[in-house]
XYZ file of C-alpha atoms in Angstrom:
724
model
C -54.721 6.838 -47.341
C -53.085 10.168 -46.549
C -49.993 10.593 -44.385
C -52.142 12.101 -41.626
C -54.616 9.181 -41.705
C -51.862 6.557 -41.594
C -50.128 8.307 -38.692
C -53.396 8.674 -36.759
C -54.136 4.940 -37.165
C -50.579 4.094 -36.107
C -50.822 6.195 -32.951
C -54.228 4.689 -32.085
C -52.929 1.132 -32.452
C -49.795 2.065 -30.492
C -51.881 3.352 -27.593
C -53.942 0.158 -27.645
C -50.805 -1.965 -27.438
C -51.248 -3.432 -30.926
C -47.580 -2.938 -31.711
C -47.327 -4.882 -34.976
C -50.301 -2.991 -36.442
C -48.863 0.302 -35.226
C -45.526 -0.485 -36.883
C -47.249 -1.256 -40.209
C -49.081 2.063 -40.223
C -45.972 4.031 -39.158
C -44.142 2.500 -42.115
C -47.091 3.285 -44.388
C -47.120 6.921 -43.276
C -43.374 7.215 -43.854
C -43.751 5.779 -47.337
C -45.511 8.999 -48.303
C -43.395 11.315 -46.091
C -40.074 9.539 -45.375
C -38.406 12.412 -43.470
C -41.275 13.268 -41.117
C -39.484 13.432 -37.717
C -42.369 12.569 -35.399
C -43.308 9.471 -37.409
C -39.667 8.380 -37.475
C -39.428 8.884 -33.727
C -42.616 6.959 -32.954
C -41.594 4.149 -35.289
C -38.332 3.957 -33.360
C -40.244 3.698 -30.084
C -42.439 0.853 -31.312
C -39.408 -0.909 -32.812
C -37.794 -0.824 -29.371
C -40.933 -2.199 -27.754
C -40.891 -5.043 -30.286
C -37.240 -5.783 -29.489
C -35.957 -4.563 -32.863
C -33.287 -2.400 -31.234
C -31.019 -1.736 -34.211
C -34.018 -0.681 -36.321
C -35.154 1.513 -33.427
C -31.788 3.257 -33.195
C -31.687 3.827 -36.963
C -35.184 5.317 -37.071
C -34.724 7.672 -34.095
C -31.361 8.901 -35.370
C -33.149 9.771 -38.618
C -35.753 11.703 -36.587
C -32.981 13.661 -34.861
C -31.353 14.443 -38.182
C -34.683 15.758 -39.460
C -35.388 17.841 -36.337
C -32.381 18.278 -34.047
C -34.230 20.625 -31.648
C -36.939 18.277 -30.379
C -35.808 17.038 -26.921
C -38.035 13.943 -27.126
C -35.985 12.381 -29.886
C -32.565 12.128 -28.190
C -34.362 10.980 -25.016
C -35.944 8.098 -26.918
C -32.586 7.363 -28.538
C -31.083 7.126 -25.067
C -33.790 4.673 -24.024
C -32.991 2.464 -27.007
C -29.250 2.630 -26.417
C -29.771 1.762 -22.750
C -31.857 -1.250 -23.795
C -28.909 -2.287 -26.004
C -26.532 -2.062 -23.036
C -24.756 0.960 -24.534
C -24.937 3.014 -21.356
C -22.190 5.513 -22.163
C -23.818 6.324 -25.510
C -27.198 6.510 -23.790
C -25.858 9.155 -21.410
C -24.595 11.175 -24.386
C -28.093 11.031 -25.891
C -29.730 12.067 -22.602
C -27.297 14.977 -22.327
C -28.333 16.103 -25.790
C -31.978 16.018 -24.725
C -31.220 17.946 -21.520
C -29.309 20.565 -23.477
C -32.602 21.309 -25.247
C -34.893 20.901 -22.206
C -32.997 20.772 -18.890
C -36.200 20.596 -16.871
C -37.427 17.158 -17.963
C -37.329 14.967 -14.858
C -37.839 11.785 -16.896
C -34.565 12.356 -18.712
C -32.660 13.045 -15.505
C -34.047 9.811 -14.061
C -33.096 7.808 -17.149
C -29.612 9.330 -17.115
C -29.184 8.337 -13.466
C -30.248 4.777 -14.233
C -27.606 4.543 -16.983
C -24.919 6.023 -14.706
C -25.875 3.549 -11.990
C -25.506 0.675 -14.439
C -21.962 1.917 -15.130
C -21.192 1.875 -11.406
C -21.101 5.688 -11.124
C -23.242 5.871 -8.000
C -22.438 9.459 -6.994
C -23.362 10.667 -10.481
C -26.562 8.604 -10.420
C -27.522 10.054 -7.041
C -27.167 13.594 -8.385
C -29.283 12.730 -11.435
C -32.048 11.206 -9.306
C -32.058 14.283 -7.071
C -32.451 16.520 -10.109
C -35.260 14.312 -11.453
C -37.139 14.576 -8.140
C -36.563 18.342 -8.077
C -37.887 18.854 -11.591
C -40.800 16.418 -11.286
C -41.736 15.824 -7.611
C -44.592 13.508 -8.587
C -42.424 11.175 -10.690
C -42.689 8.054 -8.550
C -39.990 5.967 -10.332
C -37.491 8.804 -9.833
C -38.318 9.051 -6.127
C -38.006 5.285 -5.749
C -34.613 5.305 -7.480
C -33.474 8.212 -5.303
C -34.602 6.351 -2.181
C -32.722 3.197 -3.200
C -29.576 5.103 -4.135
C -29.592 7.198 -0.948
C -30.170 4.095 1.171
C -27.260 2.254 -0.445
C -24.997 5.225 0.256
C -26.213 5.328 3.874
C -27.762 8.799 3.480
C -30.402 7.943 6.054
C -31.931 11.386 6.590
C -32.383 11.938 2.871
C -33.784 8.432 2.414
C -36.312 9.048 5.196
C -37.505 12.290 3.576
C -37.819 10.630 0.166
C -39.666 7.698 1.713
C -42.280 10.061 3.131
C -42.651 11.725 -0.274
C -43.194 8.313 -1.866
C -45.775 7.466 0.776
C -47.754 10.594 -0.131
C -47.889 9.426 -3.760
C -48.200 5.702 -3.107
C -49.728 4.860 0.234
C -49.611 1.151 -0.554
C -48.788 -0.321 2.854
C -46.543 -3.289 1.939
C -44.348 -1.290 -0.416
C -44.005 1.511 2.109
C -43.107 -0.969 4.852
C -40.438 -2.463 2.602
C -38.977 0.983 1.876
C -38.813 1.718 5.586
C -37.196 -1.672 6.157
C -34.494 -0.936 3.596
C -33.773 2.374 5.296
C -33.572 0.747 8.734
C -31.282 -1.962 7.384
C -28.892 0.635 5.974
C -28.878 2.394 9.343
C -27.915 -0.834 11.111
C -31.293 -1.190 12.873
C -31.487 -4.868 11.997
C -34.253 -5.972 14.352
C -36.596 -3.132 13.379
C -35.800 -3.710 9.704
C -36.613 -7.409 10.034
C -39.974 -6.621 11.619
C -40.803 -4.191 8.787
C -39.801 -6.700 6.103
C -41.870 -9.411 7.779
C -44.875 -7.083 7.791
C -44.471 -6.351 4.082
C -43.977 -10.041 3.224
C -47.063 -11.031 5.212
C -49.130 -8.972 2.791
C -47.141 -9.820 -0.361
C -45.408 -13.158 0.261
C -44.179 -13.566 -3.348
C -41.794 -10.567 -3.375
C -38.269 -11.984 -3.739
C -36.487 -8.679 -3.094
C -38.125 -8.321 0.295
C -37.050 -11.842 1.207
C -33.472 -10.877 0.303
C -33.715 -7.856 2.601
C -35.136 -9.997 5.404
C -32.379 -12.586 4.947
C -29.790 -9.809 5.255
C -31.381 -8.652 8.517
C -31.534 -12.185 9.922
C -27.897 -12.727 9.057
C -26.861 -9.610 10.989
C -28.965 -10.806 13.922
C -26.981 -14.055 14.029
C -29.896 -16.195 12.843
C -27.926 -18.108 10.226
C -30.362 -20.968 9.671
C -33.320 -18.614 9.207
C -31.252 -16.323 6.947
C -30.337 -19.197 4.637
C -33.909 -20.466 4.442
C -35.167 -16.970 3.609
C -32.490 -16.443 0.946
C -33.345 -19.780 -0.670
C -37.012 -18.816 -0.585
C -36.090 -15.678 -2.558
C -34.377 -17.864 -5.162
C -37.465 -20.044 -5.456
C -39.759 -17.030 -5.797
C -37.759 -15.461 -8.634
C -35.924 -18.290 -10.429
C -35.353 -16.231 -13.577
C -33.463 -13.448 -11.792
C -29.754 -13.663 -10.883
C -30.148 -11.264 -7.946
C -31.364 -13.756 -5.280
C -28.655 -16.223 -6.314
C -25.959 -13.547 -6.064
C -27.125 -12.624 -2.566
C -27.218 -16.291 -1.553
C -23.696 -16.774 -2.910
C -22.395 -13.839 -0.884
C -24.027 -15.208 2.234
C -22.616 -18.695 1.633
C -19.139 -17.241 1.174
C -19.448 -15.333 4.459
C -20.389 -18.648 6.097
C -17.175 -20.270 4.793
C -19.081 -22.352 2.246
C -17.303 -21.135 -0.907
C -17.941 -24.237 -3.032
C -21.699 -23.739 -2.639
C -21.221 -20.023 -3.342
C -19.435 -20.865 -6.592
C -22.303 -23.167 -7.615
C -24.886 -20.435 -6.900
C -22.944 -17.895 -8.955
C -22.581 -20.273 -11.890
C -26.335 -20.776 -11.754
C -26.836 -16.985 -11.767
C -24.637 -16.706 -14.846
C -26.778 -19.256 -16.659
C -29.613 -16.737 -16.263
C -27.532 -13.656 -17.137
C -24.107 -14.584 -18.582
C -22.879 -10.979 -18.489
C -24.046 -9.940 -15.031
C -21.102 -7.867 -13.740
C -21.560 -8.554 -10.030
C -21.957 -12.307 -10.525
C -18.876 -12.392 -12.761
C -16.798 -10.289 -10.383
C -17.785 -12.231 -7.274
C -17.136 -15.563 -8.963
C -13.771 -14.290 -10.202
C -12.700 -13.532 -6.631
C -13.817 -16.938 -5.387
C -12.057 -18.750 -8.217
C -8.768 -17.096 -7.287
C -8.981 -19.093 -4.038
C -10.027 -22.327 -5.790
C -6.844 -23.073 -7.802
C -8.396 -21.358 -10.825
C -6.585 -18.030 -10.851
C -6.404 -17.632 -14.629
C -10.100 -18.428 -15.050
C -10.849 -15.910 -12.318
C -8.859 -13.181 -14.062
C -10.572 -13.891 -17.387
C -13.960 -13.738 -15.678
C -13.074 -10.481 -13.938
C -12.101 -8.949 -17.265
C -15.530 -9.989 -18.601
C -17.168 -8.276 -15.616
C -15.203 -5.083 -16.224
C -16.128 -5.145 -19.918
C -19.800 -5.503 -18.965
C -19.629 -2.573 -16.506
C -16.583 -0.492 -17.461
C -17.451 2.270 -15.017
C -17.757 0.005 -11.978
C -14.712 0.864 -9.870
C -15.653 -1.810 -7.332
C -14.967 -4.479 -9.977
C -11.923 -2.897 -11.578
C -10.142 -2.425 -8.256
C -9.831 -6.218 -7.881
C -7.901 -6.748 -11.113
C -4.488 -5.428 -9.958
C -4.677 -7.636 -6.867
C -5.464 -10.757 -8.871
C -2.734 -10.036 -11.416
C -0.180 -10.052 -8.594
C -0.783 -13.808 -8.380
C 0.284 -14.679 -11.922
C 1.708 -11.724 -13.856
C 5.470 -12.061 -14.384
C 6.079 -8.780 -16.230
C 6.455 -6.097 -13.557
C 6.105 -3.236 -16.033
C 2.804 -4.599 -17.351
C 1.535 -4.964 -13.809
C 2.559 -1.388 -13.049
C 0.657 -0.167 -16.108
C -2.479 -2.003 -14.930
C -2.341 -0.109 -11.636
C -1.977 3.219 -13.413
C -4.788 2.363 -15.834
C -7.124 1.664 -12.916
C -6.290 5.033 -11.352
C -6.693 6.948 -14.622
C -10.101 5.413 -15.359
C -11.680 5.395 -11.922
C -9.825 7.579 -9.448
C -8.852 10.565 -11.618
C -12.350 12.153 -11.689
C -12.279 12.404 -7.871
C -8.867 14.026 -7.565
C -8.739 17.628 -6.314
C -7.296 20.399 -8.487
C -4.561 21.038 -5.909
C -3.038 18.998 -3.049
C -4.396 19.499 0.468
C -2.319 21.828 2.610
C -1.664 21.641 6.366
C -4.166 23.522 8.533
C -1.416 24.185 11.070
C 1.977 23.908 9.298
C 4.025 23.495 12.460
C 6.594 20.783 11.601
C 7.145 19.744 15.244
C 3.611 19.618 16.625
C 1.611 16.542 17.658
C 0.695 14.593 14.519
C -2.833 13.348 13.951
C -2.315 10.075 12.064
C -5.375 8.304 10.664
C -5.359 4.581 9.828
C -7.967 3.199 7.406
C -8.398 -0.575 7.280
C -11.110 -3.211 6.686
C -8.919 -5.797 8.437
C -8.968 -4.742 12.101
C -10.067 -8.198 13.206
C -8.593 -11.715 13.226
C -6.635 -11.011 10.063
C -2.921 -11.018 9.156
C -2.761 -7.207 9.131
C -3.550 -7.141 12.860
C -0.310 -8.960 13.777
C 1.739 -6.143 12.265
C -0.382 -3.103 13.080
C -0.792 -3.826 16.779
C 2.869 -3.127 17.684
C 2.680 0.229 15.904
C -0.456 1.345 17.748
C 0.461 -0.100 21.140
C 3.996 1.308 21.143
C 3.179 4.788 19.835
C 4.805 7.832 21.409
C 1.826 9.623 22.894
C 3.723 12.924 22.917
C 4.273 12.926 19.155
C 1.498 10.860 17.518
C -2.260 10.953 18.064
C -3.762 7.980 16.184
C -7.306 7.948 14.843
C -8.409 4.519 13.657
C -11.092 4.177 10.981
C -12.286 0.604 11.383
C -13.831 -0.429 8.071
C -14.422 -4.075 9.040
C -17.841 -5.369 8.034
C -17.649 -7.980 10.784
C -15.821 -7.475 14.055
C -14.459 -9.831 16.697
C -12.329 -9.968 19.854
C -9.307 -8.640 17.989
C -11.355 -5.599 16.989
C -12.305 -5.058 20.620
C -8.652 -5.284 21.642
C -7.656 -2.657 19.082
C -10.449 -0.376 20.218
C -9.402 -0.676 23.848
C -5.781 0.025 22.908
C -6.436 3.289 21.061
C -9.427 4.384 23.168
C -13.009 5.111 22.140
C -12.222 8.783 21.448
C -9.767 7.694 18.761
C -11.909 4.939 17.232
C -14.386 5.258 14.359
C -16.667 2.500 13.051
C -17.010 3.375 9.360
C -18.017 0.208 7.467
C -21.517 1.557 6.751
C -20.305 4.964 5.594
C -19.993 5.975 1.969
C -16.714 7.478 0.800
C -18.271 10.933 0.918
C -19.459 10.451 4.505
C -16.125 9.051 5.636
C -14.361 11.947 3.924
C -16.355 14.382 6.048
C -15.376 12.545 9.244
C -11.698 12.596 8.293
C -11.816 16.314 7.574
C -13.656 16.977 10.840
C -10.929 14.987 12.639
C -8.294 17.267 11.051
C -6.079 14.329 10.108
C -2.549 15.275 9.085
C -1.331 11.921 7.760
C -3.801 9.351 6.409
C -2.513 5.772 6.111
C -4.061 3.213 3.756
C -3.615 -0.338 5.060
C -5.397 -2.230 2.277
C -4.121 -1.196 -1.165
C -6.053 -3.131 -3.801
C -7.168 -5.895 -1.420
C -10.851 -6.476 -0.686
C -13.070 -3.688 0.702
C -10.361 -1.095 0.131
C -10.974 2.664 0.201
C -8.604 3.793 -2.541
C -11.384 5.867 -4.098
C -11.492 7.772 -0.814
C -7.742 8.384 -0.953
C -8.162 9.627 -4.528
C -9.973 12.640 -3.058
C -6.661 13.844 -1.583
C -8.234 14.742 1.753
C -5.087 15.071 3.853
C -1.764 16.873 3.405
C 0.095 13.554 3.579
C -1.336 10.220 2.389
C 0.582 6.960 2.701
C 0.016 3.354 1.672
C 1.481 0.653 3.884
C 1.435 -2.986 4.897
C -1.710 -4.568 3.433
C -0.748 -4.775 -0.256
C 2.560 -5.698 -1.925
C 2.505 -3.179 -4.747
C 1.799 0.384 -5.814
C -1.723 1.791 -5.600
C -1.326 3.458 -8.993
C -2.668 6.723 -7.542
C -0.645 9.778 -8.595
C 1.797 11.274 -6.130
C -0.448 14.331 -5.822
C -2.875 12.255 -3.714
C -0.805 9.262 -2.535
C 2.595 10.655 -1.754
C 4.380 7.733 -0.109
C 4.645 3.969 0.180
C 6.473 2.494 3.188
C 8.815 -0.410 2.502
C 12.433 -1.455 3.127
C 15.592 -1.860 1.065
C 15.314 -5.653 0.907
C 11.812 -5.594 -0.577
C 12.486 -2.580 -2.766
C 16.208 -2.190 -3.512
C 17.034 1.503 -4.149
C 17.087 2.340 -7.826
C 15.492 -0.976 -8.789
C 11.773 -0.730 -7.986
C 11.230 3.033 -7.628
C 10.061 3.318 -11.237
C 7.405 0.653 -10.595
C 5.605 2.924 -8.125
C 3.577 6.076 -8.523
C 4.348 6.855 -4.865
C 7.715 7.881 -3.431
C 9.219 4.922 -1.595
C 10.147 5.483 2.048
C 12.478 2.700 3.160
C 12.456 1.786 6.843
C 15.804 0.500 8.113
C 16.047 -3.304 8.436
C 12.431 -4.392 7.833
C 9.214 -2.632 6.864
C 7.192 -4.525 9.458
C 7.276 -5.878 12.995
C 5.524 -9.105 13.963
C 3.650 -9.709 17.212
C 2.961 -13.458 17.541
C -0.125 -14.754 19.354
C 0.235 -14.976 23.103
C -0.796 -18.642 23.098
C 1.891 -19.767 20.638
C 2.899 -23.406 21.217
C 6.541 -24.385 21.599
C 8.740 -25.273 18.645
C 9.408 -28.997 18.995
C 12.161 -31.209 17.648
C 10.972 -32.854 14.453
C 10.420 -36.593 14.508
C 13.133 -38.557 12.686
C 11.061 -41.694 12.049
C 9.025 -40.256 9.193
C 9.687 -39.031 5.654
C 11.107 -35.549 5.295
C 8.159 -33.151 4.992
C 8.057 -29.949 3.024
C 5.134 -27.651 3.644
C 3.212 -24.507 2.865
C 0.474 -22.743 4.810
C 0.083 -19.971 2.222
C -3.353 -18.852 1.070
C -4.694 -20.901 -1.814
C -4.709 -17.918 -4.146
C -0.885 -17.844 -4.038
C -0.595 -21.514 -5.018
C -0.763 -21.509 -8.814
C 0.012 -24.241 -11.366
C 3.451 -22.629 -11.772
C 4.084 -22.972 -8.030
C 2.954 -26.609 -8.129
C 5.467 -27.264 -10.891
C 8.278 -25.683 -8.841
C 7.367 -27.624 -5.716
C 7.150 -30.815 -7.755
C 10.748 -30.283 -8.899
C 11.766 -30.103 -5.231
C 9.866 -33.295 -4.370
C 11.436 -35.108 -7.330
C 14.884 -33.969 -6.213
C 14.354 -35.238 -2.652
C 13.351 -38.879 -2.954
C 10.747 -40.132 -0.498
C 9.832 -36.639 0.666
C 6.278 -35.444 1.203
C 4.429 -32.113 0.962
C 1.903 -30.843 3.508
C -0.310 -28.010 2.220
C -2.647 -26.341 4.678
C -5.050 -23.457 4.149
C -8.703 -22.568 4.381
C -9.632 -23.855 0.915
C -7.345 -26.722 0.037
C -9.271 -29.638 1.540
C -12.476 -28.910 -0.406
C -13.060 -31.459 -3.203
C -13.378 -28.804 -5.910
C -9.896 -27.557 -4.941
C -8.100 -30.719 -3.875
C -9.046 -32.594 -7.061
C -7.512 -30.117 -9.535
C -4.561 -29.500 -7.219
C -3.646 -33.187 -6.902
C -4.128 -33.584 -10.651
C -1.623 -30.763 -11.212
C 0.919 -32.513 -8.989
C 0.297 -35.759 -10.879
C 0.956 -33.992 -14.195
C 4.342 -33.012 -12.754
C 5.213 -36.539 -11.635
C 4.082 -36.404 -7.978
C 1.537 -38.975 -6.851
C -1.273 -38.112 -4.457
C 0.168 -40.278 -1.666
C 3.048 -37.793 -1.324
C 0.693 -34.844 -0.761
C -1.240 -34.144 2.456
C -3.952 -31.495 2.371
C -5.287 -29.936 5.569
C -8.043 -27.379 6.068
C -8.553 -24.793 8.775
C -7.856 -25.693 12.411
C -10.181 -24.933 15.297
C -7.800 -22.530 17.038
C -4.791 -20.356 16.323
C -2.659 -22.475 18.649
C -3.641 -25.654 16.775
C -2.759 -23.943 13.507
C 0.705 -22.925 14.722
C 1.339 -26.370 16.189
C 1.007 -27.824 12.663
C 4.383 -26.277 11.837
C 5.925 -28.907 14.119
C 4.989 -31.468 11.454
C 7.075 -29.691 8.798
C 10.830 -29.821 8.234
C 11.148 -27.140 5.538
C 8.629 -24.592 4.299
C 8.554 -23.740 0.588
C 7.552 -20.167 -0.217
C 5.204 -19.227 -3.077
C 6.122 -17.141 -6.121
C 5.644 -14.486 -7.449
C 3.491 -13.562 -4.452
C 5.509 -14.349 -1.325
C 4.060 -15.123 2.066
C 4.239 -12.547 4.863
C 2.264 -13.709 7.897
C 2.912 -17.353 7.069
C 6.657 -16.647 6.797
C 6.687 -14.962 10.206
C 4.750 -17.908 11.649
C 7.198 -20.297 9.999
C 10.228 -18.646 11.550
C 8.532 -18.224 14.937
C 7.769 -21.950 14.996
C 11.405 -22.816 14.277
C 10.967 -23.937 10.681
C 13.450 -22.906 7.966
C 12.077 -21.686 4.647
C 13.288 -21.528 1.047
C 12.212 -18.511 -0.989
C 12.764 -17.399 -4.578
C 13.749 -13.743 -5.004
C 12.036 -11.700 -7.690
C 12.514 -8.159 -8.894
C 9.720 -6.346 -7.008
C 8.127 -6.155 -3.562
C 5.565 -8.953 -3.937
C 8.364 -11.445 -4.638
C 10.926 -10.022 -2.202
C 9.106 -10.058 1.159
C 10.654 -13.444 1.915
C 14.050 -11.939 1.051
C 13.558 -9.280 3.725
C 12.249 -11.593 6.415
C 14.933 -14.257 5.950
C 17.784 -11.762 5.840
C 16.514 -10.082 8.993
C 16.924 -13.358 10.912
C 20.295 -14.166 9.327
C 19.066 -16.751 6.813
C 19.978 -14.992 3.589
C 21.600 -18.207 2.368
C 18.101 -19.703 1.994
C 17.148 -17.101 -0.627
C 17.321 -18.487 -4.169
C 17.998 -16.341 -7.216
C 16.640 -18.834 -9.759
C 14.323 -21.831 -9.992
C 17.309 -24.136 -10.213
C 18.857 -22.681 -7.075
C 15.488 -22.893 -5.261
C 15.475 -26.652 -5.879
C 19.160 -26.970 -4.951
C 18.753 -25.073 -1.663
C 15.759 -27.198 -0.699
C 17.631 -30.393 -1.575
C 20.759 -29.295 0.315
C 18.805 -28.412 3.459
C 16.839 -31.653 3.227
C 20.138 -33.553 3.246
C 21.451 -31.640 6.282
C 19.489 -32.853 9.329
C 21.970 -31.333 11.800
C 21.419 -27.810 10.429
C 17.658 -28.277 10.431
C 17.765 -29.441 14.039
C 19.866 -26.423 14.969
C 17.443 -24.063 13.266
C 14.432 -25.768 14.856
C 16.026 -25.117 18.217
C 17.338 -21.583 17.629
C 15.022 -19.817 15.184
C 12.548 -18.460 17.732
C 15.373 -16.902 19.735
C 16.930 -15.550 16.551
C 13.638 -13.962 15.594
C 13.098 -12.565 19.101
C 16.463 -10.812 18.913
C 15.949 -9.591 15.345
C 14.358 -6.404 13.962
C 11.223 -8.469 13.267
C 10.407 -8.476 16.984
C 11.966 -5.202 18.178
C 8.725 -3.294 18.567
C 10.229 -0.265 20.266
C 12.850 0.323 17.588
C 10.313 -0.295 14.825
C 7.852 2.257 16.190
C 10.630 4.848 16.493
C 11.572 4.291 12.836
C 7.973 4.511 11.628
C 7.212 7.648 13.600
C 10.455 9.217 12.380
C 9.298 8.481 8.840
C 5.944 10.152 9.552
C 7.745 13.177 10.976
C 9.951 13.433 7.901
C 6.919 13.355 5.615
C 5.217 16.019 7.678
C 8.258 18.302 7.771
C 8.476 18.119 3.984
C 4.855 19.140 3.454
C 5.297 21.961 5.967
C 8.406 23.147 4.165
C 10.564 22.417 7.214
């Protein structure tokens, strides 16, 4: 049989779907003409369809070597590489194809899909747009563009694309579902739910539409219906991790993290390398006394999707919990910025529109935590006490869920100065900030959850500052994040400057000011007819096995003492079991440990401090809000000083209320100070009685002085950028 006959038979079988027969004839044709590029290419395609990916790559690369100017060959190579999970290499292959034929919409669409898999959503969006431009009838490209635009909240574009899809595919259920997705992204939850229900009525087995409906129901406050719908999605598509990942996120939002963990582990049984499942589980594990496992899992997620900035941004935060080498931690922050933020950075810093050093300053605050969250206790004094003649605040509320605290903030700054931005993409928010002509933009989240550091990487404003929400550098270069606000206790001059990419601006006394809740209960005298009680109300993520060992040394040194640990997670069986086991390994029996979960009200929570004689701080990540609560409720605290901000916040807070003698410089001294205070009931009684007054008269509660210092710092930054 001639080469031409063998190839013709191969192509015929290939078109009929008889892949094994097609492969045999492709091989037979190549036996007589081993360098024929089209046969090599088609063999590579059928090898991919048969799952023989390495053979496919080898064959198509041979086709390219034989004919480097045929655009089909590198495109097919890209498809094989994408099937192998080699998305970066796939993009290189697609680029080679586009260099030969830049007008092939299929290649642009495939390139966008690979970029999306790497977490490069802006790049993917541009690729999908180009695919739709080059090939307006390419339905998969239009569908991808619609999905991408919807996720980025580009509602007008999504609506136009949806109509284009409808012209090509007038299938009613699918069109209803597309409209529902668009309405959901726009925040029209009731209309979106109706559209999803209409689509599901006609195609009840579509799991993705059930996920969309569950999301709508959740936003409408219909929790029971949302859960049932999400679980229905899981049942409809049991071999996909996507419904389980959605269910896990919903369960976590409902304060059911143990169930969320179980759902994510089930998702990973289906797809062990799913980046979102790995990353979400990593975050949950950090709050379940499994910090090291969480970090290892997060590194797996990043390896699976190296371009996904949303995953990588969590790693610096989690390393703050356990990393003891400050230089290594600093390098991790810089690595994140170099890999993910650098491509967004402008060629030159933003300059003032009106470089008048003394004019009214437009200061923008960006935070996802303007709600019942620790950040609110420290930001409220700054906004409420602002000098209206010198500072005009604009608040960008990035909170996904709002509450009464949010409403109070909004009322304080006024509706003209308030922006709800949680649904906006970085690009959309950037436009708002530029339209608002912000002079100084303040990041209040750092590397904590739902941060906007990728927005700050764009260098939108002449002055950009990070403050309050995160105990470390952002890693962003000084060209886009010029300053970090701190104090000399947390960041001693000449000691921590080299651990920051930003210039440190040290506020006199303390870098924060605490406003306690108005319904704070009184600090009561501690009962003498019970064992001495140590305590900690720190978040579970800060309580590591190392901390348990340190606390156990204290309990062993103070015979008969007990430890009360209270936080949102600690009472759950999957947390309490490993935690009590860790204490037992260090010689402390379970009957000396009391674990308490969340209280019904803030007042009830604060009143728990009246059950504690001495609070023990965590290390290396100190408490901040819990330390202020501790002092406000008249409870002394022992802290261990480290060499950088995250392990020096307690140093600042204690020294600002005159309790520097309770700051330990070593583990041994930490135990000694706790033992000494435990053996001194008269001093404890004195502190229980006096600490609230001490705090009231300290810089921690002097709101007026604090605001003056902060606004003076802003003015100094502004004068420098104006050349004044």
